[in-house]
Structure formats: structure tokens, C-alpha cells
Amino acid sequence: GENVEQHPSTLSVQEGDSAVIKCTYSDSASNYFPWYKQELGKRPQLIIDIRSNVGEKKDQRIAVTLNKTAKHFSLHITETQPEDSAVYFCAARGDTGRRALTFGSGTRLQVQP
Amino acid sequence: DARVTQTPRHKVTEMGQEVTMRCQPILGHNTVFWYRQTMMQGLELLAYFRNRAPLDDSGMPKDRFSAEMPDATLATLKIQPSEPRDSAVYFCASGLVLGRDSYEQYFGPGTRLTVT
């Protein structure tokens, strides 16, 4: 089955700096890659996603890049703000058969004011 | 703003008791997932349903856990008997799958279960 690895497990940046979180996946058939943000005590919320026919996608200060050949994808947050502090999860899903997401282990991002 | 709902939000129970968690998926979504979240294991998939039929429950301890969808607006996850190691946050999520197209998956607020 699919295996998703996520790095780093914790990340601390200064407000205004950029943050990058990286994930690798094992199943070359996976073609949907969402990112979720989870604040303390809250539900995971979808913040951005990318499909395999796209190499990069941006939404304001966040962007996701996908390298299908290397089987890795990354989340980029620019101009970080204290409210970006949360746990971020990457995930991968195939297009046939098992359509459930396989999640990475999460990255705890702390933005220092 | 349609959302997945879950009840109860918090549950404290004694070991050996039965626990039932409920989920109402977003109207129109045909796929429902149950996840368990702990500090040690992260987000684990327990089971999922499409069009109310169970597709995969391989992540679920079969001897004590059961999941059902009695109708399109209700999914249930039951633990009987509960054990302290079941203490976790249980999330329900729903999404839409049409043919080969899969769409976004949205999470409910979770049920925080504590078994003493």
C-alpha cells in the first residue's frame, strides 16, 4: 500500500520568513495530494491540494509543488504569520481501487513573532 | 457552509463500556471515512464506506470495533468493550467520488474519547 513520509516533524521560523514542508510517497499510481492544517483541538482543514497533471499550485501565501518522477511534493508558506502556527499534514491518494488518503506523520510549525 | 458533524464531541467512559460515535456526512457526499488520531500514531484510517457499502475496514480491530451506515445521513462507529488504549480523537470525514474522479475530503470536528 501507499506510504507517505513527511519532514521535518517540527519547524520553527521567525514571522515573515518562509516555511517548507516536504513529503515523499511510495505508490506511483497516487495522483491526488492534499495538505491539511490542524490547529490545537480542531479538525484538520484542507488548505490546498494538487493533482498529478499539475506541477505547482498557488493560493495567496501558500503553494504546493509536485515532482512525480521523484515522488515527492512540498508545501511552501511565504511571509509566515503567527496564525500559521499549527500541525500540517500531507496526504496522497490513488485514482482507482483504494481511494482513501494516506497521511504523513505531520509537521508542527511554530511561527515566532 | 456545509460541514460534517459528529456527536458526541467528548466522551468519558469506563473500561468495558460500549461507546457509539455518530457522524453526519455532508449532503451529497457518497464516501465516509473514520480516522483515529493519537499522538503516537498520527491519523489512522479505520474504515470507509462508499454509497453506504463498507469498502475497507482493515485498519479497525475487528474484535471490538464495528462501523455501519444505516442510511446516507448517518455513519456510526461502535466500540464494545472499550479499553484504555482506545482513548483518542475519532474523526469522521466525507467526500465525493464519481467514477474515476475523486474530490476533496472534509473532516468533522471529532469525538474525543477517554476510557478510564
PDB file of C-alpha atoms in Angstrom, chain B residues 25-103:
ATOM      1  CA  PRO B  25     -21.632  13.494   6.287  1.00  0.00           C
ATOM      2  CA  ILE B  26     -22.041  16.478   4.019  1.00  0.00           C
ATOM      3  CA  LEU B  27     -25.232  16.138   1.986  1.00  0.00           C
ATOM      4  CA  GLY B  28     -24.435  14.709  -1.425  1.00  0.00           C
ATOM      5  CA  HIS B  29     -21.143  13.122  -0.427  1.00  0.00           C
ATOM      6  CA  ASN B  30     -21.036   9.398  -1.137  1.00  0.00           C
ATOM      7  CA  THR B  31     -17.877   8.388   0.739  1.00  0.00           C
ATOM      8  CA  VAL B  32     -17.417   8.385   4.510  1.00  0.00           C
ATOM      9  CA  PHE B  33     -14.191   7.745   6.390  1.00  0.00           C
ATOM     10  CA  TRP B  34     -13.417   7.049  10.038  1.00  0.00           C
ATOM     11  CA  TYR B  35      -9.978   8.034  11.361  1.00  0.00           C
ATOM     12  CA  ARG B  36      -8.374   7.769  14.766  1.00  0.00           C
ATOM     13  CA  GLN B  37      -5.803  10.315  15.874  1.00  0.00           C
ATOM     14  CA  THR B  38      -3.301   9.803  18.661  1.00  0.00           C
ATOM     15  CA  MET B  39      -0.011  11.480  19.413  1.00  0.00           C
ATOM     16  CA  MET B  40       1.877   8.255  18.790  1.00  0.00           C
ATOM     17  CA  GLN B  41       0.138   7.008  15.640  1.00  0.00           C
ATOM     18  CA  GLY B  42      -0.986  10.175  13.927  1.00  0.00           C
ATOM     19  CA  LEU B  43      -4.040   9.883  11.664  1.00  0.00           C
ATOM     20  CA  GLU B  44      -5.001   6.240  11.118  1.00  0.00           C
ATOM     21  CA  LEU B  45      -7.742   5.143   8.749  1.00  0.00           C
ATOM     22  CA  LEU B  46     -10.107   2.744  10.485  1.00  0.00           C
ATOM     23  CA  ALA B  47     -12.805   2.210   7.857  1.00  0.00           C
ATOM     24  CA  TYR B  48     -14.523   3.761   4.915  1.00  0.00           C
ATOM     25  CA  PHE B  49     -17.777   3.460   3.045  1.00  0.00           C
ATOM     26  CA  ARG B  50     -18.914   4.345  -0.435  1.00  0.00           C
ATOM     27  CA  ASN B  51     -22.630   4.618  -1.147  1.00  0.00           C
ATOM     28  CA  ARG B  52     -23.122   3.130   2.347  1.00  0.00           C
ATOM     29  CA  ALA B  53     -21.210  -0.076   1.493  1.00  0.00           C
ATOM     30  CA  PRO B  54     -18.070  -0.828   3.523  1.00  0.00           C
ATOM     31  CA  LEU B  55     -15.025  -0.767   1.248  1.00  0.00           C
ATOM     32  CA  ASP B  56     -12.167  -1.139   3.663  1.00  0.00           C
ATOM     33  CA  ASP B  57     -12.095  -1.774   7.381  1.00  0.00           C
ATOM     34  CA  SER B  58      -8.661  -3.339   7.534  1.00  0.00           C
ATOM     35  CA  GLY B  59      -7.447  -0.645   9.932  1.00  0.00           C
ATOM     36  CA  MET B  60     -10.057  -1.498  12.513  1.00  0.00           C
ATOM     37  CA  PRO B  61      -9.657  -4.016  15.371  1.00  0.00           C
ATOM     38  CA  LYS B  62     -12.395  -6.413  14.354  1.00  0.00           C
ATOM     39  CA  ASP B  63     -12.976  -7.971  17.719  1.00  0.00           C
ATOM     40  CA  ARG B  64     -14.215  -4.787  19.371  1.00  0.00           C
ATOM     41  CA  PHE B  65     -14.858  -2.169  16.686  1.00  0.00           C
ATOM     42  CA  SER B  66     -17.711  -2.044  14.209  1.00  0.00           C
ATOM     43  CA  ALA B  67     -18.746   0.582  11.685  1.00  0.00           C
ATOM     44  CA  GLU B  68     -22.052   0.953   9.878  1.00  0.00           C
ATOM     45  CA  MET B  69     -24.028   3.347   7.696  1.00  0.00           C
ATOM     46  CA  PRO B  70     -27.697   2.724   8.420  1.00  0.00           C
ATOM     47  CA  ASP B  71     -28.599   5.463   5.952  1.00  0.00           C
ATOM     48  CA  ALA B  72     -26.947   8.077   3.775  1.00  0.00           C
ATOM     49  CA  THR B  73     -27.092  10.708   6.523  1.00  0.00           C
ATOM     50  CA  LEU B  74     -25.656   8.671   9.380  1.00  0.00           C
ATOM     51  CA  ALA B  75     -22.462   6.718   9.964  1.00  0.00           C
ATOM     52  CA  THR B  76     -21.692   5.042  13.280  1.00  0.00           C
ATOM     53  CA  LEU B  77     -18.557   3.701  14.903  1.00  0.00           C
ATOM     54  CA  LYS B  78     -19.005   1.444  17.881  1.00  0.00           C
ATOM     55  CA  ILE B  79     -16.502   0.088  20.368  1.00  0.00           C
ATOM     56  CA  GLN B  80     -17.555  -2.806  22.584  1.00  0.00           C
ATOM     57  CA  PRO B  81     -15.971  -3.361  25.027  1.00  0.00           C
ATOM     58  CA  SER B  82     -13.861  -0.218  25.255  1.00  0.00           C
ATOM     59  CA  GLU B  83     -10.314  -0.275  26.598  1.00  0.00           C
ATOM     60  CA  PRO B  84      -7.983   2.495  27.836  1.00  0.00           C
ATOM     61  CA  ARG B  85      -5.840   2.135  24.690  1.00  0.00           C
ATOM     62  CA  ASP B  86      -8.870   3.252  22.645  1.00  0.00           C
ATOM     63  CA  SER B  87      -8.517   6.743  24.100  1.00  0.00           C
ATOM     64  CA  ALA B  88      -8.027   9.048  21.117  1.00  0.00           C
ATOM     65  CA  VAL B  89      -9.809  11.565  18.925  1.00  0.00           C
ATOM     66  CA  TYR B  90     -12.025   9.892  16.350  1.00  0.00           C
ATOM     67  CA  PHE B  91     -12.656  11.857  13.177  1.00  0.00           C
ATOM     68  CA  CYS B  92     -15.243  11.255  10.542  1.00  0.00           C
ATOM     69  CA  ALA B  93     -14.668  12.692   7.071  1.00  0.00           C
ATOM     70  CA  SER B  94     -16.753  12.721   3.920  1.00  0.00           C
ATOM     71  CA  GLY B  95     -16.046  13.204   0.256  1.00  0.00           C
ATOM     72  CA  LEU B  96     -17.409  12.658  -3.226  1.00  0.00           C
ATOM     73  CA  VAL B  97     -16.219  10.015  -5.670  1.00  0.00           C
ATOM     74  CA  LEU B  98     -17.758   9.887  -9.145  1.00  0.00           C
ATOM     75  CA  GLY B  99     -16.389   7.274 -11.488  1.00  0.00           C
ATOM     76  CA  ARG B 100     -12.666   7.875 -11.746  1.00  0.00           C
ATOM     77  CA  ASP B 101     -12.903  11.357 -10.245  1.00  0.00           C
ATOM     78  CA  SER B 102     -12.272  11.862  -6.558  1.00  0.00           C
ATOM     79  CA  TYR B 103     -12.926  15.175  -4.908  1.00  0.00           C
TER      80      TYR B 103
END
